[in-house]
Coordinates of C-alpha atoms in Angstrom, one line a residue:
Chain O
M19 CA 13.1 98.4 119.5
T20 CA 16.6 98.1 121.0
D21 CA 18.0 100.5 118.4
V22 CA 15.6 103.2 119.5
A23 CA 16.0 102.6 123.2
A24 CA 19.8 102.7 122.8
F25 CA 19.7 106.1 121.3
S26 CA 20.4 109.3 123.3
F27 CA 23.2 111.7 123.6
D28 CA 24.3 114.7 125.6
K29 CA 25.2 117.3 123.0
L30 CA 24.0 118.0 119.4
V31 CA 25.4 120.9 117.4
I32 CA 23.5 122.1 114.4
F33 CA 25.0 124.3 111.7
G34 CA 22.1 126.0 110.0
V35 CA 19.0 126.0 112.3
G36 CA 16.3 126.3 109.5
L37 CA 13.5 123.9 108.5
I38 CA 15.7 120.8 108.4
G39 CA 18.0 121.4 111.3
G40 CA 15.3 122.9 113.5
S41 CA 13.0 120.0 112.8
L42 CA 15.6 117.5 113.8
A43 CA 16.2 119.4 117.1
R44 CA 12.4 119.6 117.8
A45 CA 11.9 115.9 116.9
L46 CA 14.7 114.9 119.3
R47 CA 13.4 117.1 122.1
E48 CA 9.6 116.7 121.7
R49 CA 9.0 113.2 120.6
G50 CA 8.9 111.8 124.1
D51 CA 10.5 108.5 125.0
V52 CA 12.0 107.6 121.6
G53 CA 15.4 109.1 122.4
G54 CA 16.8 112.6 122.6
A55 CA 19.5 115.0 122.9
R56 CA 20.0 116.7 126.3
R57 CA 21.6 119.8 124.9
V58 CA 21.2 121.4 121.4
I59 CA 23.5 124.2 120.2
G60 CA 22.8 126.1 117.1
V61 CA 25.5 127.7 115.0
G62 CA 24.6 130.2 112.2
R63 CA 25.9 132.8 109.9
S64 CA 23.3 135.3 111.0
A65 CA 22.7 136.1 114.7
A66 CA 19.0 136.7 113.8
S67 CA 18.3 133.1 112.8
T68 CA 19.9 131.6 115.9
A69 CA 18.2 134.2 118.1
R70 CA 14.9 133.2 116.7
A71 CA 15.7 129.5 117.2
L72 CA 16.5 130.3 120.9
E73 CA 13.3 132.3 121.3
L74 CA 11.3 129.4 120.0
G75 CA 13.1 127.0 122.3
V76 CA 14.4 124.9 119.4
I77 CA 18.0 125.2 120.7
D78 CA 19.4 125.7 124.1
A79 CA 22.3 128.0 123.2
S80 CA 23.9 129.5 120.1
A81 CA 27.3 130.3 118.8
A82 CA 28.4 132.6 116.0
L83 CA 30.3 130.9 113.2
T84 CA 32.9 133.6 113.2
D85 CA 33.6 133.5 117.0
D86 CA 36.5 131.1 117.6
A87 CA 36.0 130.8 121.4
A88 CA 32.2 130.2 121.1
L89 CA 32.7 127.6 118.3
R90 CA 35.3 125.8 120.4
D91 CA 32.9 125.7 123.4
A92 CA 30.0 124.6 121.2
L93 CA 32.0 121.7 119.7
Q94 CA 33.7 120.5 122.9
G95 CA 32.2 117.2 123.9
A96 CA 29.7 117.2 121.1
D97 CA 28.2 113.8 120.3
V98 CA 26.8 114.7 116.9
V99 CA 27.2 117.6 114.5
L100 CA 24.6 118.1 111.8
L101 CA 25.4 120.3 108.8
A102 CA 22.1 121.7 107.5
A103 CA 23.4 124.5 105.3
P104 CA 23.4 124.6 101.5
V105 CA 25.7 121.9 100.1
A106 CA 28.1 124.4 98.5
Q107 CA 29.0 125.5 102.1
T108 CA 30.1 121.9 103.2
Q109 CA 33.8 122.3 102.7
P110 CA 34.2 125.8 104.2
L111 CA 32.1 124.7 107.2
L112 CA 34.1 121.6 107.8
E113 CA 37.3 123.5 107.5
R114 CA 36.0 125.9 110.1
I115 CA 35.0 123.0 112.4
A116 CA 38.1 120.8 111.9
P117 CA 40.4 122.6 114.4
F118 CA 37.9 122.3 117.2
L119 CA 36.7 118.7 116.4
D120 CA 36.8 116.2 119.3
P121 CA 37.8 112.7 118.2
Q122 CA 34.6 111.1 119.5
T123 CA 32.3 113.5 117.7
I124 CA 30.3 112.2 114.6
I125 CA 29.5 114.7 111.9
T126 CA 26.6 114.1 109.5
D127 CA 24.8 116.4 106.9
A128 CA 21.5 116.9 105.3
G129 CA 22.5 117.8 101.7
S130 CA 20.5 116.8 98.6
T131 CA 23.6 115.6 96.8
K132 CA 26.2 113.3 98.2
S133 CA 29.3 112.6 96.0
D134 CA 30.3 116.3 96.1
V135 CA 29.7 116.4 99.8
V136 CA 31.9 113.4 100.3
A137 CA 34.6 115.0 98.2
A138 CA 34.3 118.3 100.2
A139 CA 34.5 116.4 103.4
R140 CA 37.6 114.4 102.4
A141 CA 39.3 117.7 101.4
A142 CA 38.4 119.4 104.7
L143 CA 38.8 116.6 107.1
G144 CA 41.6 114.5 105.6
G145 CA 42.6 111.7 108.0
R146 CA 39.5 112.3 110.1
I147 CA 37.1 111.5 107.3
N148 CA 36.0 108.5 109.4
Q149 CA 34.1 110.9 111.6
F150 CA 31.8 112.1 108.8
V151 CA 28.7 110.0 107.9
P152 CA 27.0 111.5 104.8
G153 CA 23.2 111.7 105.0
H154 CA 20.1 113.0 103.2
P155 CA 16.7 113.3 104.9
I156 CA 14.0 113.4 102.1
A157 CA 11.7 116.0 103.6
G158 CA 9.5 118.7 102.1
R159 CA 10.8 122.2 101.6
E160 CA 7.8 124.2 100.6
S161 CA 8.5 126.6 103.5
S162 CA 11.8 127.3 105.1
G163 CA 13.4 128.8 108.2
V164 CA 13.2 127.8 111.8
D165 CA 9.6 129.0 112.2
A166 CA 8.6 126.3 109.7
A167 CA 10.4 123.6 111.8
L168 CA 8.1 120.8 113.0
P169 CA 8.8 117.9 115.5
D170 CA 7.1 115.5 113.1
L171 CA 8.6 116.6 109.8
Y172 CA 10.5 113.3 109.5
V173 CA 7.7 110.9 110.5
N174 CA 7.4 108.3 107.7
R175 CA 9.9 110.1 105.6
N176 CA 13.0 108.4 104.2
V177 CA 16.6 109.2 105.3
V178 CA 19.4 108.0 103.1
L179 CA 22.9 107.4 104.7
C180 CA 25.8 107.0 102.4
A181 CA 28.3 105.4 104.8
L182 CA 32.0 105.7 103.8
P183 CA 34.4 102.7 104.0
E184 CA 36.3 104.7 106.7
N185 CA 33.2 105.0 109.0
A186 CA 33.1 102.8 112.1
P187 CA 29.8 100.7 112.0
N188 CA 28.8 102.1 115.4
A189 CA 29.2 105.7 114.2
V190 CA 26.8 104.9 111.3
E191 CA 24.4 103.2 113.6
R192 CA 24.4 106.1 115.9
I193 CA 23.3 108.5 113.1
A194 CA 20.8 105.9 111.9
A195 CA 19.3 105.6 115.4
M196 CA 19.1 109.4 115.6
W197 CA 17.0 109.6 112.5
R198 CA 14.9 106.7 113.4
A199 CA 14.1 108.5 116.7
T200 CA 12.5 111.3 114.5
G201 CA 10.1 108.7 113.0
A202 CA 12.0 108.4 109.7
S203 CA 13.0 105.2 107.8
V204 CA 16.7 104.9 107.4
H205 CA 18.2 103.4 104.2
A206 CA 21.8 102.7 103.2
M207 CA 23.1 103.5 99.7
P208 CA 26.5 104.4 98.2
A209 CA 26.9 108.1 97.4
E210 CA 27.0 107.5 93.6
Q211 CA 23.8 105.5 93.7
H212 CA 22.1 108.1 95.8
D213 CA 23.1 110.8 93.3
R214 CA 21.8 108.8 90.4
V215 CA 18.5 108.0 92.0
F216 CA 17.8 111.6 93.1
A217 CA 19.0 113.0 89.7
S218 CA 16.2 110.9 88.2
V219 CA 13.3 111.4 90.6
S220 CA 14.0 114.9 92.0
H221 CA 16.7 117.0 90.2
L222 CA 15.6 116.2 86.6
P223 CA 11.9 117.0 87.3
H224 CA 12.9 120.4 88.9
V225 CA 15.0 121.3 85.8
L226 CA 12.1 120.2 83.5
S227 CA 9.6 122.2 85.4
F228 CA 11.8 125.4 85.4
A229 CA 12.4 124.8 81.6
L230 CA 8.6 124.8 80.8
V231 CA 8.1 128.1 82.5
E232 CA 11.2 129.5 80.8
Q233 CA 9.9 128.3 77.4
I234 CA 6.6 130.0 77.9
L235 CA 8.3 133.2 79.1
N236 CA 10.4 133.3 75.9
S237 CA 7.4 133.0 73.6
P238 CA 5.7 136.0 72.1
D239 CA 2.3 135.2 73.5
A240 CA 3.5 134.4 77.1
E241 CA 0.7 136.4 78.8
L242 CA -2.0 134.7 76.7
K243 CA -0.6 131.3 77.5
F244 CA -0.4 131.9 81.3
S245 CA -3.9 133.2 81.3
F246 CA -5.2 129.9 80.0
A247 CA -2.9 127.6 82.1
A248 CA -5.0 125.4 84.4
G249 CA -4.6 122.5 86.8
G250 CA -2.1 120.4 84.7
F251 CA 0.2 123.4 84.5
R252 CA -0.2 124.1 88.1
D253 CA 0.9 120.7 89.3
F254 CA 3.6 120.3 86.7
T255 CA 5.2 123.6 87.6
R256 CA 4.7 123.7 91.4
I257 CA 8.4 122.8 91.8
A258 CA 9.4 125.7 89.6
A259 CA 8.6 127.9 92.6
S260 CA 11.6 126.3 94.4
S261 CA 14.7 128.2 95.5
P262 CA 16.8 129.2 92.5
E263 CA 20.0 129.2 94.7
M264 CA 19.4 125.7 96.1
W265 CA 18.7 124.3 92.6
R266 CA 21.6 126.0 91.0
D267 CA 23.8 124.4 93.6
V268 CA 22.2 121.0 93.2
C269 CA 22.6 121.1 89.4
V270 CA 26.2 122.0 89.6
A271 CA 27.0 119.6 92.5
N272 CA 25.3 116.6 90.8
R273 CA 26.3 117.5 87.3
A274 CA 27.4 114.1 86.0
A275 CA 24.4 112.2 87.1
L276 CA 22.0 115.0 86.1
L277 CA 23.6 115.2 82.6
D278 CA 23.0 111.5 82.1
E279 CA 19.4 111.9 83.1
I280 CA 18.8 114.9 80.8
D281 CA 20.3 112.9 77.9
G282 CA 18.1 109.9 78.7
Y283 CA 15.1 112.1 78.9
T284 CA 15.9 113.9 75.7
A285 CA 16.0 110.5 74.0
V286 CA 12.6 109.5 75.4
L287 CA 11.1 112.8 74.3
A288 CA 12.6 112.4 70.8
R289 CA 10.9 108.9 70.5
L290 CA 7.6 110.4 71.6
R291 CA 8.1 113.2 69.1
S292 CA 8.6 110.7 66.3
A293 CA 5.5 108.8 67.2
I294 CA 3.5 112.1 67.3
E295 CA 4.9 113.2 63.9
A296 CA 4.0 109.8 62.4
G297 CA 0.6 109.9 63.9
D298 CA 1.5 106.6 65.6
G299 CA -1.4 106.5 68.1
A300 CA -0.7 102.9 69.2
T301 CA 2.9 103.7 70.4
L302 CA 1.7 106.9 72.2
E303 CA -1.2 105.0 73.9
A304 CA 1.2 102.2 74.9
V305 CA 3.7 104.6 76.5
F306 CA 1.0 106.7 78.2
A307 CA -0.8 103.6 79.5
R308 CA 2.4 102.1 80.9
S309 CA 3.2 105.5 82.6
R310 CA -0.2 105.8 84.1
T311 CA -0.1 102.3 85.5
A312 CA 3.3 102.9 87.0
R313 CA 2.3 106.3 88.4
S314 CA -0.9 104.9 89.9
A315 CA 1.0 101.9 91.5
W316 CA 3.5 104.4 92.9
Q317 CA 0.8 106.6 94.4
E318 CA -0.7 103.5 96.1
R319 CA 2.6 102.6 97.7
A320 CA 3.5 106.2 98.5
A321 CA 0.2 107.0 100.3
P322 CA 0.8 108.4 103.8
K323 CA 1.4 105.7 106.4
P324 CA -0.9 105.9 109.4
S325 CA 1.6 105.2 112.1
P326 CA 5.2 106.3 112.7
A327 CA 5.9 103.1 114.7
R328 CA 7.2 101.3 111.6
S329 CA 10.4 103.4 111.5
A330 CA 12.0 101.3 114.2
T331 CA 11.9 98.2 112.0
D332 CA 13.0 99.6 108.7
D333 CA 16.2 99.0 106.9
A334 CA 19.0 100.6 108.7
S335 CA 22.4 101.7 107.4
K336 CA 25.0 99.1 108.2
Chain Z
M25 CA -26.5 141.3 83.1
T26 CA -28.6 141.5 79.9
D27 CA -26.6 138.7 78.3
V28 CA -27.4 136.3 81.1
A29 CA -31.0 137.3 81.4
A30 CA -31.5 136.9 77.7
F31 CA -30.4 133.3 77.9
S32 CA -32.8 130.3 77.9
F33 CA -33.9 127.7 75.5
D34 CA -36.3 124.8 75.1
K35 CA -34.2 121.9 74.1
L36 CA -30.6 120.9 74.7
V37 CA -29.2 117.7 73.2
I38 CA -26.0 116.3 74.6
F39 CA -23.9 113.7 72.9
G40 CA -21.8 112.0 75.6
V41 CA -23.3 112.6 79.1
G42 CA -20.2 112.3 81.2
L43 CA -18.4 114.7 83.4
I44 CA -18.4 117.6 80.8
G45 CA -21.8 117.1 79.3
G46 CA -23.5 116.1 82.5
S47 CA -22.0 119.2 84.3
L48 CA -23.4 121.5 81.6
A49 CA -26.8 119.9 82.0
R50 CA -26.7 120.2 85.8
A51 CA -25.5 123.8 85.7
L52 CA -28.3 124.8 83.3
R53 CA -30.9 123.1 85.4
E54 CA -29.7 123.8 88.9
R55 CA -28.1 127.2 88.9
G56 CA -31.4 129.0 89.5
D57 CA -32.2 132.2 87.7
V58 CA -29.2 132.6 85.5
G59 CA -30.8 130.9 82.6
G60 CA -31.6 127.3 81.7
A61 CA -32.8 124.6 79.3
R62 CA -36.3 123.4 79.7
R63 CA -35.6 120.0 78.3
V64 CA -32.3 118.1 78.1
I65 CA -31.9 114.9 76.0
G66 CA -28.8 112.7 76.3
V67 CA -27.5 110.6 73.5
G68 CA -24.9 107.9 74.1
R69 CA -23.2 105.0 72.6
S70 CA -24.0 102.9 75.7
A71 CA -27.5 102.5 77.1
A72 CA -25.9 102.2 80.6
S73 CA -24.4 105.7 80.7
T74 CA -27.6 107.4 79.5
A75 CA -29.7 105.3 81.9
R76 CA -27.5 106.4 84.8
A77 CA -27.9 110.0 83.7
L78 CA -31.6 109.6 83.7
E79 CA -31.6 108.0 87.1
L80 CA -29.6 110.9 88.5
G81 CA -32.0 113.4 86.9
V82 CA -29.2 115.0 84.8
I83 CA -31.3 114.5 81.6
D84 CA -35.0 114.2 80.9
A85 CA -34.8 111.7 78.2
S86 CA -32.3 109.6 76.2
A87 CA -31.8 108.4 72.7
A88 CA -29.6 105.6 71.4
L89 CA -27.1 106.8 68.8
T90 CA -28.0 103.9 66.5
D91 CA -31.7 104.4 66.6
D92 CA -32.7 106.6 63.6
A93 CA -36.2 107.4 64.8
A94 CA -35.1 108.3 68.4
L95 CA -32.3 110.4 67.0
R96 CA -34.7 112.3 64.7
D97 CA -37.0 112.9 67.6
A98 CA -34.2 114.1 69.8
L99 CA -32.8 116.5 67.3
Q100 CA -36.2 117.9 66.1
G101 CA -36.6 121.4 67.4
A102 CA -33.3 121.3 69.3
D103 CA -31.9 124.8 70.2
V104 CA -28.4 123.6 71.0
V105 CA -26.5 120.4 70.5
L106 CA -23.3 119.8 72.6
L107 CA -20.8 117.2 71.5
A108 CA -19.0 116.0 74.6
A109 CA -17.3 112.9 73.3
P110 CA -13.6 112.3 72.5
V111 CA -12.5 114.6 69.6
A112 CA -11.7 111.6 67.3
Q113 CA -15.5 111.0 67.2
T114 CA -16.4 114.5 66.0
Q115 CA -16.7 113.7 62.3
P116 CA -18.7 110.4 62.6
L117 CA -21.0 112.0 65.2
L118 CA -21.7 115.0 63.0
E119 CA -22.3 112.7 60.0
R120 CA -24.8 110.9 62.1
I121 CA -26.5 114.1 63.2
A122 CA -26.5 115.9 59.8
P123 CA -29.5 114.2 58.2
F124 CA -31.7 115.1 61.2
L125 CA -30.4 118.6 61.8
D126 CA -32.9 121.4 62.0
P127 CA -31.8 124.7 60.3
Q128 CA -32.1 126.7 63.5
T129 CA -30.1 124.3 65.7
I130 CA -26.7 125.4 66.8
I131 CA -24.1 122.7 67.5
T132 CA -21.1 123.3 69.7
D133 CA -18.4 121.0 71.2
A134 CA -16.1 120.6 74.2
G135 CA -13.0 119.1 72.6
S136 CA -9.5 119.9 73.8
T137 CA -8.3 120.6 70.3
K138 CA -9.9 122.8 67.8
S139 CA -8.3 122.9 64.3
D140 CA -9.0 119.2 63.8
V141 CA -12.5 119.6 65.1
V142 CA -13.2 122.4 62.7
A143 CA -11.8 120.3 59.8
A144 CA -14.0 117.3 60.9
A145 CA -17.0 119.6 61.1
R146 CA -16.4 121.1 57.7
A147 CA -16.1 117.6 56.2
A148 CA -19.3 116.4 57.9
L149 CA -21.5 119.4 57.7
G150 CA -20.5 121.0 54.3
G151 CA -22.7 124.0 53.6
R152 CA -24.2 123.9 57.1
I153 CA -20.9 124.6 58.8
N154 CA -22.3 128.0 59.9
Q155 CA -24.4 126.0 62.4
F156 CA -21.2 124.7 64.2
V157 CA -19.6 127.0 66.9
P158 CA -16.4 125.3 68.1
G159 CA -15.8 125.5 71.9
H160 CA -13.5 124.2 74.7
P161 CA -14.5 124.5 78.4
I162 CA -11.2 124.3 80.4
A163 CA -12.4 122.1 83.3
G164 CA -10.8 119.5 85.5
R165 CA -10.9 115.9 84.4
E166 CA -9.5 114.0 87.4
S167 CA -12.6 112.0 87.6
S168 CA -15.0 111.1 84.8
G169 CA -18.5 109.8 84.0
V170 CA -21.9 111.3 84.8
D171 CA -21.6 110.5 88.5
A172 CA -18.8 113.0 88.7
A173 CA -20.8 115.8 87.0
L174 CA -21.3 118.9 89.1
P175 CA -23.6 121.9 88.7
D176 CA -20.7 124.2 89.6
L177 CA -17.9 122.6 87.6
Y178 CA -17.6 125.6 85.3
V179 CA -17.8 128.4 87.9
N180 CA -14.8 130.7 87.4
R181 CA -13.5 128.4 84.7
N182 CA -12.6 129.6 81.2
V183 CA -14.4 128.6 78.1
V184 CA -12.8 129.3 74.7
L185 CA -15.0 129.7 71.6
C186 CA -13.3 129.6 68.2
A187 CA -16.0 131.2 66.1
L188 CA -15.9 130.5 62.3
P189 CA -16.2 133.1 59.7
E190 CA -19.4 131.4 58.6
N191 CA -21.0 131.7 62.1
A192 CA -23.8 134.2 62.6
P193 CA -22.9 136.6 65.5
N194 CA -26.1 135.7 67.3
A195 CA -25.3 132.0 67.1
V196 CA -21.9 132.6 68.7
E197 CA -23.5 134.8 71.3
R198 CA -26.1 132.2 72.2
I199 CA -23.4 129.6 73.0
A200 CA -21.4 132.2 74.9
A201 CA -24.5 133.1 77.0
M202 CA -25.1 129.4 77.7
W203 CA -21.5 129.0 79.1
R204 CA -21.8 132.2 81.0
A205 CA -24.9 130.9 82.6
T206 CA -22.8 128.0 84.1
G207 CA -20.6 130.6 85.8
A208 CA -17.7 130.4 83.3
S209 CA -15.8 133.2 81.6
V210 CA -16.1 133.0 77.9
H211 CA -13.1 134.0 75.6
A212 CA -12.8 134.3 71.8
M213 CA -9.8 133.0 69.9
P214 CA -9.1 131.6 66.5
A215 CA -8.7 127.8 66.4
E216 CA -5.0 127.9 65.4
Q217 CA -4.2 130.2 68.3
H218 CA -6.2 128.0 70.7
D219 CA -4.2 125.0 69.6
R220 CA -0.9 126.8 70.1
V221 CA -1.8 128.0 73.5
F222 CA -3.0 124.7 74.8
A223 CA -0.1 122.8 73.1
S224 CA 2.1 124.9 75.3
V225 CA 0.3 125.0 78.7
S226 CA -1.5 121.7 78.6
H227 CA -0.6 119.2 75.9
L228 CA 3.2 119.5 76.2
P229 CA 3.3 119.2 80.1
H230 CA 1.2 116.0 79.7
V231 CA 3.7 114.5 77.3
L232 CA 6.7 115.6 79.5
S233 CA 5.1 114.1 82.5
F234 CA 4.4 110.7 80.8
A235 CA 8.0 110.8 79.4
L236 CA 9.5 111.1 82.9
V237 CA 7.7 108.0 84.2
E238 CA 8.6 106.2 80.9
Q239 CA 12.3 107.1 81.4
I240 CA 12.3 105.7 85.0
L241 CA 10.5 102.6 83.9
N242 CA 13.1 102.0 81.2
S243 CA 16.0 102.3 83.7
P244 CA 17.6 99.2 85.4
D245 CA 16.9 100.6 88.9
A246 CA 13.3 101.7 88.4
E247 CA 12.1 100.2 91.6
L248 CA 14.7 101.8 93.7
K249 CA 14.0 105.2 92.0
F250 CA 10.3 104.9 92.6
S251 CA 10.9 104.0 96.2
F252 CA 12.7 107.3 96.8
A253 CA 10.4 109.5 94.7
A254 CA 8.8 112.2 96.9
G255 CA 6.7 115.3 96.7
G256 CA 8.4 116.9 93.7
F257 CA 7.9 113.7 91.7
R258 CA 4.3 113.4 92.9
D259 CA 3.3 116.9 91.7
F260 CA 5.3 116.7 88.4
T261 CA 3.7 113.3 87.4
R262 CA 0.2 113.8 88.7
I263 CA -1.0 114.4 85.0
A264 CA 0.8 111.1 84.0
A265 CA -2.3 109.4 85.6
S266 CA -4.5 110.9 82.9
S267 CA -6.4 108.9 80.3
P268 CA -4.0 107.3 77.7
E269 CA -6.7 107.2 75.1
M270 CA -7.6 110.9 75.5
W271 CA -4.0 112.0 75.4
R272 CA -3.2 109.8 72.4
D273 CA -6.0 111.6 70.5
V274 CA -5.0 115.0 71.7
C275 CA -1.3 114.4 70.6
V276 CA -2.4 113.2 67.1
A277 CA -5.1 115.8 66.7
N278 CA -2.9 118.8 67.7
R279 CA 0.3 117.3 66.1
A280 CA 1.6 120.5 64.3
A281 CA 1.4 122.8 67.3
L282 CA 2.6 120.1 69.7
L283 CA 5.7 119.3 67.6
D284 CA 6.6 123.0 67.6
E285 CA 6.3 123.1 71.4
I286 CA 8.4 119.9 71.8
D287 CA 11.1 121.4 69.6
G288 CA 11.1 124.6 71.5
Y289 CA 11.3 122.8 74.8
T290 CA 14.1 120.5 73.6
A291 CA 16.0 123.7 72.7
V292 CA 15.5 125.2 76.2
L293 CA 16.5 121.9 77.8
A294 CA 19.7 121.8 75.7
R295 CA 20.6 125.3 76.8
L296 CA 20.1 124.3 80.4
R297 CA 22.2 121.2 79.8
S298 CA 25.0 123.3 78.4
A299 CA 24.9 125.6 81.5
I300 CA 25.0 122.5 83.8
E301 CA 27.8 120.9 81.9
A302 CA 29.8 124.2 82.0
G303 CA 29.1 124.6 85.7
D304 CA 27.5 128.0 84.8
G305 CA 25.7 128.6 88.0
A306 CA 24.9 132.2 87.1
T307 CA 22.9 131.2 84.0
L308 CA 21.1 128.5 85.9
E309 CA 20.2 130.8 88.8
A310 CA 19.0 133.5 86.4
V311 CA 16.7 131.0 84.5
F312 CA 15.4 129.4 87.7
A313 CA 14.8 132.8 89.4
R314 CA 12.9 134.1 86.3
S315 CA 10.8 130.9 86.2
R316 CA 10.0 131.1 89.9
T317 CA 9.0 134.7 89.7
A318 CA 6.7 134.0 86.7
R319 CA 5.2 130.9 88.3
S320 CA 4.5 132.7 91.6
A321 CA 2.9 135.7 89.7
W322 CA 0.7 133.2 87.8
Q323 CA -0.3 131.5 91.1
E324 CA -1.4 134.8 92.5
R325 CA -3.5 135.6 89.5
A326 CA -4.9 132.0 89.1
A327 CA -5.9 131.8 92.8
P328 CA -9.6 130.7 93.0
K329 CA -12.0 133.6 92.7
P330 CA -14.5 134.0 95.5
S331 CA -17.6 134.8 93.5
P332 CA -19.0 133.5 90.2
A333 CA -20.8 136.8 89.6
R334 CA -17.8 138.2 87.6
S335 CA -18.6 135.8 84.7
A336 CA -21.3 138.0 83.4
T337 CA -18.8 140.9 82.8
D338 CA -16.0 138.8 81.3
D339 CA -14.8 138.9 77.7
A340 CA -17.4 137.3 75.5
S341 CA -17.0 135.8 72.1
K342 CA -18.0 138.2 69.4

C-alpha cells in the first residue's frame, strides 16, 4: 500500500474535462483516503464545458485555451497535466502548453493510440520529452461529456502506460500511482505493442462493425434486412454507434498496426469462406468450437471484480 | 381478432422439445384465451429430454423416435407437427414421419435456413409436400433445452413463413394463427429471400465474430491481447459463444447466400482498408457516420414493444 499512500499532489491541470478527464478529477477528489489532488484546473476549447465542470464541482477553476495569461497561471506549479482531448489535438495542445511548462510538471495523456501521440509529443516538446509519460485508460465511452463523469469509472479498469526511455522512473511511478488511486490496474507496455494489441481487440472490431452496417446499407433490400435483424446483429453492431470522428482519428493514427490486423482478418475470413464453399463442416466446427472455448474463458476472466482493493497490488509501470 | 379467435386444435406433435419447441408448447398452453392446443406430444431422440418435458408439464405425452407403434399413435389425428431439431435432421425426420402422416396434418419447422429445408422436405415427402409449411421463429438462443423454455419467448418476436406454391392457403393461415397466438408477428417471404436476409443480418455476423476470436488465437501474443480486451470486444464477440454445431450446419445449409455476403463484406472491408492506408479521414468519417445513423435508427425501431397485443394486426402469411 506504500505506493498509494505516497500519492498526492497540489495541482492537477486537465485539458478536456469530459468523461475521461472529469472522471479522473472526481476519482481523485471523492475516493477518500487513497490519494488526491488539492486543486484541479480545467482547460477547454469551449467556455460552456468548463463552466459545466465548475458547476458540478468537478474542477476548482477553469482557463480558456486561447488566454495566454490564464494558461500561464493554470500551468504554474502544476504537478500533473492530463491531456484528455482527441488524439489528433495532441501536438497543437502540447505546442500551446510548452512555453508555460514548469520543469517539474509531468504531462500524461489518455489517447487510444500511442505511437502517434509519442511522435506528436516529441515534435512539440523536443528536449523536454522526458516530462511526457504516455498513457491510455481503458474505460467505457458509451456516453460522453462531463455530466457522464463518475468517481468510480476506473475501478477495476486497466490503464496502460507506455513509458519513454527519457522518462525518469519516479515520473512514471507518479502517474502510475495517480491511476492506481482511481482504482485502476496499471500496466507497462511499449507504445508499438500497445498499438498492436488495441488494433486487434478494439480498433479492428470497430471497423468490422461499421463495415457490416455499411454493407447492409449498400444492399437493395436494406430496409427488409434491418427489419429482421435481431439480437446477434444488435450485439455485433453496438460499437457501430460509436463516434465517427473519434474512430476516424484512431484509424488514421494507428494505421500501420490496423492495416496488419485487417490483412490478417481478411486471410482468416478467406479460409472460412473456402471451408464454407467446400462444405467442410469439420473445419468450420473446429474453428467455431475453438473460438467459443476461448471467448467463454475470456468471459470468465473478464467478469467484474468485486473489490477495487486489488488495484494497489497490480503490475505497475516501471 | 378473428384470426386469433379462430385458432385452436386438438393435437400438436413436437419433434425436439427444447427451447424452441418447448416454448411453443408452453405459449399455446399458458397464454390464456388466445388459442391453444388441447394435447401436446413430444418426440425426441433421447428419453431424458422428453421425460424432463413431461416432468415440467410442457407436454402431455412422449414418444420415442425409434418406436414405430408409439410414433404412429403420436401422429394419428395430429393437427400440427413442429420440427424443432437441427436443420440437418429435417430430411431423416420427415422420412421417419412420412409413413404415419395423416392427410389433414400440417407440418412446419423452426429452422434458421429455409431453401435447404424445402429441398429436404421435397425429397422426403414427395407428392405430400403441400402438407409442409416452412417456418422460422426469430427467437433468442443464449440458453437451450426444455428448462429454458418460456411461455412468452415469442411475444413481439418475428416469425417468417416461406409458404410453398403447393400449400393450401388455409394450411398456411393455420400455422400463422398458431404463431400469432404465441404473441409473435408473422411475416411471409420466399425461402430464397429469407436465406439472403438472414445470411446478411445473422449468419455473416456470426462468422465474422468467430473469425475475430480465431485471428487473436492464431497470433503470438494472444494472451496479452485477451487480457486487454474490453467492452467493444465483449459485445462484438458475444455471438462467438454460440453453438459450433448449429453454426456449422447453418453455414453449410445456407452456403450460396452466405458466400455472397462474405464476398460483399470483403469488398467493403477492402474499401475501408484503402481509405485507412491513404489516410483518407473524410471517407472513413462518412462511412462511420452513415453506419452510426443507421444503427441508431434501427435501435429506435427495434426497441422492445410494450404490449404483445399488436401481434394480431401484423402482416400475416398469405
